[in-house]
């Protein structure tokens, strides 16, 4: 699937997650965040950068991992990305949705 | 003599002992395996035990029954791995040196990770069924429980056998219906994920099951604490769910031995190459099954497929050849849906579960992602296959280690 973000055609999957992190930039992240009703701040970007870094290192992510990262506590992670913090932040970060089997 | 040491004699370790017994030359290799238990538990049976569908004897056998004679079985707790010295230290201070180490210590529940989960209410109104004790205590509770709010709950991902909690909810529906008290029981399924099913094809094919069985799903719930005295669970966003009976899957973690050895991640899983099963810790340390950090399901079927590839790679490693980058995350799981039916799913790292037939393309006899009685028979047969073929390292006919695409309705490859 293709969607237009920040004037660029970006490929996404059915659930709106980017399929190629190389296409990502902050403007795109900001627009995806708007769809999730989130206004990005420096704190948000710090978390996003951490997630992208972990993804590039092929480290599977979990809410706990983020909570133990020294980047953000679980409580604050919730405040920054309410409801489903990991799945929403992953979408904004342009990385795949956290794994589950079905 | 060279030493090959296996840590853990559960599903994965036992399979590796059997495979390597056949391929490692007897005159140059000793094989040893260590486990703290004398019993081998058939964990998939823990799903059936609470509902009196299996008896305790169905899920327990002597651990040594499945270890070949040539392999030395050591019954002791592992204290730690000293990777720099190529040694393993046991609780009784015995030191075992190795040339090659395989870590197969699995994963276990860690209820202490959630505030308030343990306490006077543990195994009284708050239960797990991922341990033998938990499943048995829950069985005793369900025998006399008169009904109320049953909350089936997942604390955080990843957990082993990720479909087991959902199967539990389905079987509970069946169990209370058969008991004639289904109208006295409210079943909710509380999950940190966005739904009971999160992959598009599975959601499309299976969502009706929840409606049909009157199971209420509460998604996006990340537990912060349990209030045992007041029978409530609370999440980080301030949401609360009340229960009369809480059946929870606590945080799952690798064995504390991994932490003591300083080689795991924050959940005590071992960083492992997802295609070769060599660890990122040291070249002569390999890992298999639930103990790894692979982005695959933590399931016995996955360990079975891994074992075939790991056996090949151990031989290559010994011969100084390049390792085979073959493991694709293949998983194959039956999902009990209650009332004598089950589903079957087959998938890997990149391919989500889809409809089709298994193992013979177009023939079956098993149906993928579809509820049938035949699949239920398959799930029950799995117990026999497990004890008689799987852990003995026998190849299961027609089922290959990597996922097959023929017979599956694959429209596009998903990423
Ligand atoms: C309720 C439930 C239902 C399941 N259903 C299915 C299913 O339908 N299909 C399926 O494929 N899988 C299923 N599974 C998952 C399956 O049982 C596991 O994935 C599998 O057992 C993993 O094997 P393993 O060898 O990696 O770990 P385990 O089999 O757990 O073995 C680990 C071993 O290491 C030993 N050990 C750990 N630490 C130490 C130490 N410090 N010292 C000494 N010994 C130690 C333990 O005693 C244990 O024997 C289910 C699991 C559960 C809990």
XYZ file of C-alpha atoms and ligand atoms in Angstrom:
570
model
C 0.000 0.000 0.000
C 1.036 3.587 -0.532
C 0.227 6.653 1.519
C 1.294 10.240 1.148
C 3.051 11.815 4.122
C 4.838 15.167 4.014
C 4.351 15.247 0.256
C 6.081 11.903 -0.306
C 4.654 8.565 -1.413
C 5.479 6.114 1.381
C 4.860 2.369 1.369
C 2.956 1.043 4.371
C 1.276 -2.203 5.359
C -2.481 -2.649 5.869
C -2.244 -1.360 9.418
C -0.427 1.822 8.443
C 3.077 0.829 9.539
C 5.965 1.845 7.277
C 7.529 -1.094 5.484
C 10.881 0.603 4.930
C 12.518 2.678 7.651
C 14.793 4.281 5.027
C 11.809 6.236 3.718
C 11.236 7.785 7.149
C 12.023 11.332 8.239
C 10.826 13.540 11.095
C 8.198 15.301 8.968
C 6.639 11.955 8.165
C 6.793 10.977 11.847
C 5.079 14.221 12.800
C 2.221 13.596 10.373
C 1.706 10.021 11.553
C 1.712 11.345 15.130
C -1.072 13.768 14.205
C -3.179 10.833 13.000
C -2.676 9.366 16.478
C -3.573 12.718 18.090
C -0.076 13.250 19.389
C 1.837 16.532 19.314
C 5.526 15.629 19.153
C 7.999 17.138 21.675
C 11.710 16.584 22.284
C 10.854 13.857 24.793
C 8.799 12.052 22.149
C 11.677 12.211 19.660
C 14.151 10.836 22.192
C 11.965 7.769 22.580
C 11.497 7.447 18.799
C 15.244 7.583 18.202
C 15.833 4.928 20.838
C 13.250 2.628 19.204
C 14.771 3.069 15.753
C 18.206 2.378 17.128
C 17.030 -0.861 18.775
C 15.225 -1.895 15.604
C 18.380 -1.417 13.503
C 20.223 -3.627 15.985
C 17.480 -6.263 15.514
C 16.577 -6.185 19.209
C 12.940 -7.248 19.773
C 11.078 -4.511 21.658
C 8.680 -4.688 24.572
C 7.125 -2.092 26.884
C 9.407 -3.365 29.649
C 12.521 -3.004 27.516
C 11.624 0.609 26.846
C 10.864 1.108 30.561
C 14.306 -0.217 31.518
C 16.139 1.733 28.829
C 16.907 4.804 30.971
C 15.312 6.802 28.153
C 11.810 6.856 29.617
C 9.895 5.148 32.463
C 6.839 3.032 31.665
C 4.652 5.620 33.347
C 6.005 8.434 31.188
C 5.932 6.238 28.082
C 2.173 5.991 28.705
C 1.842 9.717 29.154
C 3.708 10.397 25.910
C 1.872 7.802 23.828
C -1.421 7.058 25.619
C -3.289 3.755 25.170
C -0.923 1.478 23.286
C 2.452 3.159 23.819
C 4.616 0.644 21.990
C 2.399 0.127 18.985
C 1.748 3.859 18.543
C 5.370 4.904 19.021
C 6.501 2.142 16.632
C 4.174 3.465 13.967
C 5.487 7.001 14.395
C 9.060 5.671 14.349
C 8.477 3.957 11.005
C 9.344 0.516 12.383
C 7.168 -2.646 12.312
C 4.404 -3.264 14.793
C 5.672 -5.263 17.810
C 5.447 -9.017 17.145
C 2.651 -11.311 18.221
C 1.696 -14.584 16.660
C -1.926 -14.272 15.612
C 37.859 -36.324 24.543
C 35.894 -33.199 23.659
C 32.939 -32.114 25.796
C 29.531 -31.008 24.593
C 27.394 -29.704 27.430
C 23.641 -29.066 27.288
C 21.990 -26.917 29.969
C 18.340 -27.862 30.568
C 16.634 -31.181 29.805
C 13.208 -29.843 28.851
C 11.782 -30.015 25.341
C 14.783 -28.476 23.546
C 17.627 -29.945 25.599
C 16.187 -33.460 25.419
C 15.750 -33.187 21.651
C 19.346 -31.991 21.228
C 20.690 -34.843 23.395
C 18.907 -37.330 21.135
C 19.987 -35.689 17.877
C 23.633 -35.273 18.912
C 23.828 -38.789 20.312
C 23.309 -39.951 16.725
C 25.712 -37.629 14.956
C 28.658 -36.967 17.280
C 31.375 -39.662 17.074
C 31.459 -41.659 20.336
C 35.227 -41.966 20.387
C 35.893 -38.243 20.370
C 32.853 -36.552 21.991
C 31.296 -36.803 25.447
C 27.801 -35.385 25.840
C 26.396 -34.237 29.205
C 23.091 -32.602 30.093
C 22.118 -30.833 33.336
C 18.652 -30.232 34.806
C 17.417 -29.408 38.299
C 14.243 -31.493 37.862
C 13.700 -35.240 37.941
C 10.426 -34.832 36.084
C 9.880 -33.893 32.448
C 6.633 -31.911 32.230
C 4.470 -31.891 29.130
C 3.676 -28.180 29.344
C 1.028 -28.106 26.580
C -0.981 -30.368 28.926
C -1.091 -27.582 31.548
C -3.869 -26.089 29.427
C -6.062 -29.172 29.882
C -5.246 -30.003 33.499
C -7.314 -27.169 35.065
C -10.454 -28.438 33.300
C -9.937 -32.058 34.363
C -9.445 -32.971 30.695
C -6.000 -34.404 31.494
C -4.873 -36.123 34.652
C -1.578 -35.293 36.356
C -0.036 -38.495 34.978
C -0.626 -37.239 31.406
C 1.784 -34.352 31.903
C 4.630 -35.899 33.958
C 7.249 -38.482 33.134
C 10.699 -39.287 34.514
C 13.265 -37.034 32.882
C 15.872 -39.825 32.425
C 13.491 -41.922 30.314
C 14.182 -39.679 27.349
C 17.942 -39.229 27.661
C 20.028 -41.721 25.641
C 22.375 -43.984 27.660
C 25.549 -42.498 26.236
C 24.575 -39.006 27.438
C 25.471 -38.229 31.059
C 22.497 -36.735 32.916
C 23.392 -34.546 35.885
C 20.559 -33.721 38.273
C 21.582 -30.407 39.828
C 20.802 -26.729 39.714
C 22.996 -24.615 37.438
C 24.568 -21.676 39.242
C 26.208 -19.858 36.330
C 28.120 -19.994 33.065
C 31.666 -18.681 33.041
C 32.012 -17.947 29.346
C 35.619 -16.772 29.562
C 36.789 -20.022 31.146
C 34.420 -22.239 29.081
C 33.009 -23.604 32.321
C 29.657 -24.087 34.002
C 29.385 -23.942 37.782
C 26.674 -26.029 39.475
C 24.944 -25.244 42.766
C 26.964 -27.961 44.542
C 30.148 -26.217 43.276
C 30.929 -28.881 40.673
C 32.663 -27.348 37.674
C 31.930 -28.671 34.202
C 34.212 -27.627 31.344
C 32.996 -27.660 27.791
C 34.171 -27.237 24.222
C 30.652 -26.508 23.004
C 27.759 -25.296 25.156
C 24.054 -25.423 24.279
C 21.778 -23.352 26.502
C 18.226 -24.725 26.680
C 17.018 -23.465 30.055
C 13.662 -22.223 28.752
C 11.502 -19.518 30.257
C 9.334 -19.394 33.349
C 6.756 -17.157 34.985
C 7.973 -14.259 37.121
C 4.885 -13.104 39.101
C 7.151 -11.126 41.439
C 7.675 -8.665 38.586
C 4.121 -7.314 38.931
C 3.376 -5.344 42.083
C 0.898 -7.158 44.305
C 0.564 -10.259 42.142
C 2.048 -12.528 44.799
C 0.495 -12.555 48.253
C -2.081 -14.406 50.319
C -4.353 -14.474 47.252
C -1.797 -16.339 45.056
C -3.295 -19.690 44.028
C -6.443 -18.776 46.042
C -8.104 -16.169 43.774
C -5.153 -15.323 41.497
C -3.768 -18.248 39.477
C -1.311 -19.054 36.754
C -1.571 -22.214 34.666
C 1.936 -22.050 33.147
C 3.409 -24.145 35.958
C 2.443 -27.632 37.116
C 1.567 -26.287 40.576
C -0.511 -23.457 39.140
C -2.453 -25.680 36.748
C -3.154 -28.251 39.476
C -4.257 -25.675 42.048
C -6.487 -24.044 39.459
C -8.061 -27.414 38.708
C -8.946 -27.793 42.395
C -10.392 -24.284 42.444
C -12.490 -24.803 39.291
C -13.925 -28.049 40.640
C -15.838 -26.088 43.270
C -16.065 -22.546 41.843
C -19.682 -21.396 41.648
C -19.195 -18.640 39.081
C -18.627 -14.890 38.909
C -16.180 -12.735 36.980
C -13.432 -14.807 35.346
C -10.635 -12.632 34.016
C -8.070 -14.290 31.741
C -5.104 -11.957 31.603
C -1.734 -11.494 29.885
C 0.750 -9.329 31.826
C 3.238 -8.483 29.110
C 4.693 -9.875 25.909
C 6.561 -11.986 24.993
C 5.089 -15.077 26.650
C 5.607 -18.701 25.732
C 2.870 -20.289 23.675
C 1.183 -16.927 23.032
C -2.131 -18.560 22.076
C -2.500 -20.545 25.333
C -4.343 -17.756 27.223
C -6.922 -17.484 24.459
C -7.316 -21.256 24.372
C -7.848 -21.124 28.108
C -10.714 -18.634 27.651
C -12.281 -20.827 24.933
C -11.996 -23.983 27.039
C -13.456 -22.139 30.024
C -16.530 -21.295 27.931
C -16.872 -24.972 27.033
C -16.207 -26.130 30.614
C -18.817 -23.890 32.249
C -21.348 -24.676 29.510
C -20.925 -28.394 30.180
C -21.257 -27.771 33.902
C -24.527 -25.930 33.253
C -23.315 -22.704 34.892
C -22.198 -20.696 31.851
C -24.841 -18.034 32.629
C -23.254 -17.537 36.073
C -19.818 -16.790 34.600
C -18.665 -13.615 32.901
C -15.487 -14.255 30.865
C -13.165 -11.352 29.970
C -9.878 -11.501 28.109
C -7.522 -8.711 29.158
C -4.445 -8.173 26.971
C -1.682 -5.589 26.478
C -2.074 -6.078 22.713
C -4.554 -4.288 20.498
C -6.888 -7.290 20.489
C -7.172 -11.035 21.045
C -5.964 -11.458 17.479
C -3.608 -8.880 16.075
C -2.630 -10.211 12.653
C -5.023 -9.108 9.895
C -5.835 -12.534 8.385
C -6.351 -14.165 11.761
C -8.555 -11.317 12.973
C -10.717 -11.614 9.884
C -11.038 -15.381 10.207
C -11.388 -15.688 13.969
C -13.024 -12.678 15.527
C -16.452 -14.346 15.353
C -15.261 -16.919 17.910
C -15.133 -14.321 20.665
C -18.642 -13.135 19.944
C -20.006 -16.641 19.653
C -18.505 -17.594 23.004
C -19.428 -14.310 24.732
C -15.876 -13.471 25.652
C -15.354 -9.785 26.272
C -11.979 -8.450 25.120
C -10.280 -5.602 26.996
C -7.315 -4.576 24.791
C -4.332 -2.256 25.372
C -4.226 -3.054 29.082
C -0.679 -2.859 30.468
C -0.859 -4.011 34.069
C 0.818 -1.933 36.749
C -0.411 -3.788 39.839
C -2.792 -6.317 41.346
C -5.008 -5.338 44.281
C -5.500 -8.801 45.776
C -7.701 -7.873 48.772
C -10.089 -5.844 46.578
C -9.970 -8.198 43.568
C -8.866 -5.648 40.965
C -6.092 -5.220 38.420
C -4.898 -1.734 37.495
C -3.063 -0.536 34.395
C -0.579 2.285 33.811
C -3.243 4.429 32.176
C -5.445 4.243 35.290
C -7.937 1.674 33.989
C -9.242 -0.967 36.438
C -10.735 -4.418 35.896
C -12.516 -6.273 38.699
C -12.386 -10.064 39.033
C -13.606 -12.873 41.231
C -11.142 -15.293 39.693
C -8.009 -14.007 37.955
C -6.148 -16.404 35.675
C -3.051 -14.500 34.696
C 0.002 -15.116 32.580
C 2.648 -13.307 34.642
C 5.699 -11.760 33.012
C 7.757 -14.540 31.423
C 11.518 -14.504 32.004
C 14.524 -16.656 31.263
C 16.146 -18.447 34.209
C 17.955 -16.225 36.769
C 21.065 -18.315 35.988
C 21.323 -16.330 32.735
C 21.385 -13.117 34.721
C 23.954 -14.478 37.182
C 26.129 -15.312 34.163
C 25.777 -11.773 32.822
C 24.758 -12.893 29.352
C 21.049 -12.065 28.984
C 18.829 -9.143 28.072
C 16.451 -7.457 30.544
C 14.149 -10.502 30.459
C 17.099 -12.917 30.841
C 16.870 -14.084 27.220
C 20.109 -14.829 25.390
C 20.945 -12.720 22.340
C 21.035 -15.316 19.551
C 21.449 -15.195 15.778
C 17.963 -15.769 14.436
C 19.057 -17.834 11.417
C 21.968 -19.939 12.805
C 21.148 -20.243 16.569
C 24.696 -19.351 17.524
C 24.641 -16.902 20.426
C 26.039 -13.412 20.173
C 27.815 -14.132 23.472
C 30.584 -16.397 22.190
C 31.145 -18.596 19.128
C 31.109 -21.876 21.063
C 27.828 -21.110 22.854
C 24.563 -21.959 21.093
C 21.009 -21.493 22.332
C 17.684 -23.070 21.494
C 14.024 -22.854 22.418
C 12.454 -20.481 24.912
C 15.828 -19.378 26.315
C 16.706 -17.348 23.196
C 15.681 -13.798 22.307
C 14.545 -14.795 18.792
C 11.511 -12.932 17.448
C 9.768 -16.304 16.955
C 7.022 -17.880 19.073
C 8.257 -19.587 22.211
C 6.753 -23.000 21.471
C 7.726 -26.659 21.437
C 7.058 -26.872 17.706
C 9.461 -23.992 17.098
C 12.101 -25.711 19.242
C 11.564 -28.879 17.190
C 12.296 -27.060 13.932
C 15.241 -25.256 15.519
C 16.703 -28.564 16.733
C 17.060 -29.921 13.200
C 18.949 -26.821 12.081
C 21.035 -26.547 15.253
C 22.160 -30.184 14.923
C 23.422 -29.436 11.438
C 25.137 -26.252 12.620
C 26.906 -27.945 15.546
C 28.367 -30.451 13.064
C 29.419 -27.612 10.766
C 30.954 -25.700 13.657
C 33.005 -28.753 14.646
C 34.128 -29.224 11.047
C 35.106 -25.551 10.812
C 32.521 -24.899 8.092
C 30.291 -21.882 7.702
C 27.017 -22.158 9.626
C 23.744 -22.629 7.785
C 21.581 -19.519 8.005
C 18.422 -21.503 7.690
C 16.022 -20.979 10.571
C 13.029 -18.948 9.348
C 10.993 -18.744 12.567
C 8.715 -21.607 11.525
C 5.923 -22.292 14.040
C 3.017 -24.679 13.849
C 0.411 -24.507 16.610
C -2.952 -26.037 17.345
C -5.395 -23.703 19.049
C -8.147 -25.334 21.082
C -11.441 -23.522 20.620
C -13.529 -25.700 22.958
C -16.531 -27.929 22.266
C -14.292 -30.541 20.589
C -12.836 -28.266 17.956
C -9.494 -26.628 17.240
C -7.672 -24.404 14.797
C -4.239 -24.898 13.295
C -1.834 -22.122 12.355
C 1.465 -22.367 10.480
C 3.664 -19.307 10.049
C 7.205 -17.912 10.278
C 9.164 -14.677 10.901
C 7.626 -12.937 7.899
C 4.553 -14.894 6.809
C 1.441 -14.384 8.938
C -0.953 -17.337 9.485
C -3.277 -17.807 6.488
C -5.950 -20.299 5.385
C -5.132 -23.513 3.567
C -4.465 -27.185 4.238
C -1.718 -28.975 6.173
C 0.584 -30.847 5.751
C -0.478 -31.934 2.248
C -1.257 -29.037 -0.118
C -4.931 -29.124 -1.128
C -5.581 -32.332 0.845
C -5.043 -31.716 4.513
C -6.256 -33.555 6.514
C -5.790 -30.528 8.761
C -7.214 -27.094 7.940
C -5.305 -23.915 8.580
C -7.016 -21.043 10.364
C -10.339 -22.899 10.370
C -12.161 -24.483 13.297
C -12.570 -28.256 12.798
C -12.954 -31.435 14.828
C -10.029 -32.950 12.891
C -7.724 -30.209 14.190
C -8.854 -31.015 17.748
C -7.896 -34.647 17.153
C -4.558 -33.313 15.924
C -4.042 -31.377 19.163
C -4.790 -34.461 21.251
C -2.459 -36.539 19.058
C 0.260 -33.973 19.758
C 0.670 -35.419 23.253
C 1.539 -38.827 21.795
C 3.795 -37.257 19.180
C 5.521 -35.208 21.887
C 6.367 -38.112 24.191
C 7.121 -40.633 21.444
C 8.667 -38.659 18.600
C 9.280 -34.993 19.240
C 11.551 -35.053 22.285
C 13.245 -38.212 21.066
C 14.436 -36.167 18.113
C 12.559 -38.203 15.512
C 11.635 -36.389 12.339
C 7.880 -35.837 12.108
C 6.876 -37.151 8.662
C 5.806 -34.591 6.055
C 6.551 -31.603 8.276
C 9.698 -29.709 7.327
C 11.833 -27.458 9.487
C 11.293 -24.444 7.271
C 7.778 -23.269 6.420
C 6.206 -24.451 3.154
C 4.080 -22.076 1.106
C 2.233 -24.624 -1.052
C -1.323 -25.359 0.109
C -1.572 -21.937 1.684
C -3.735 -19.073 0.454
C -1.009 -16.483 0.285
C -2.046 -13.381 -1.630
C 0.875 -11.128 -0.930
C 3.942 -11.450 1.216
C 3.561 -9.353 4.307
C 6.434 -7.706 6.084
C 0.305 -23.815 29.173
C 1.268 -24.071 28.062
C 0.795 -24.583 26.862
C 1.678 -24.821 25.805
N 1.179 -25.336 24.643
C 2.019 -25.596 23.608
C 1.534 -26.188 22.401
O 0.343 -26.485 22.261
N 2.418 -26.410 21.391
C 3.746 -26.096 21.515
O 4.487 -26.320 20.573
N 4.241 -25.551 22.653
C 3.407 -25.296 23.696
N 3.907 -24.756 24.868
C 5.309 -24.283 24.920
C 6.341 -25.385 25.145
O 6.015 -26.158 26.251
C 7.704 -24.713 25.350
O 7.932 -23.803 24.310
C 8.837 -25.728 25.363
O 8.712 -26.578 26.458
C 10.192 -25.023 25.373
O 11.223 -25.933 25.547
P 12.596 -25.505 26.220
O 13.405 -26.744 26.234
O 13.128 -24.312 25.529
O 12.211 -25.101 27.706
P 11.613 -26.097 28.865
O 10.922 -27.264 28.236
O 10.821 -25.238 29.761
O 12.916 -26.653 29.578
C 13.806 -25.888 30.348
C 14.503 -26.832 31.325
O 15.628 -26.179 31.891
C 15.691 -26.483 33.261
N 16.406 -25.392 33.951
C 16.187 -24.059 33.834
N 17.011 -23.370 34.605
C 17.789 -24.269 35.257
C 18.842 -24.164 36.221
N 19.266 -22.978 36.694
N 19.411 -25.304 36.659
C 18.996 -26.518 36.213
N 18.013 -26.677 35.315
C 17.406 -25.562 34.835
C 14.247 -26.617 33.699
O 14.129 -27.406 34.871
C 13.598 -27.262 32.468
O 13.566 -28.656 32.560
C 3.052 -24.531 25.959
C 3.529 -24.036 27.172
C 2.657 -23.806 28.221
C 3.179 -23.286 29.529
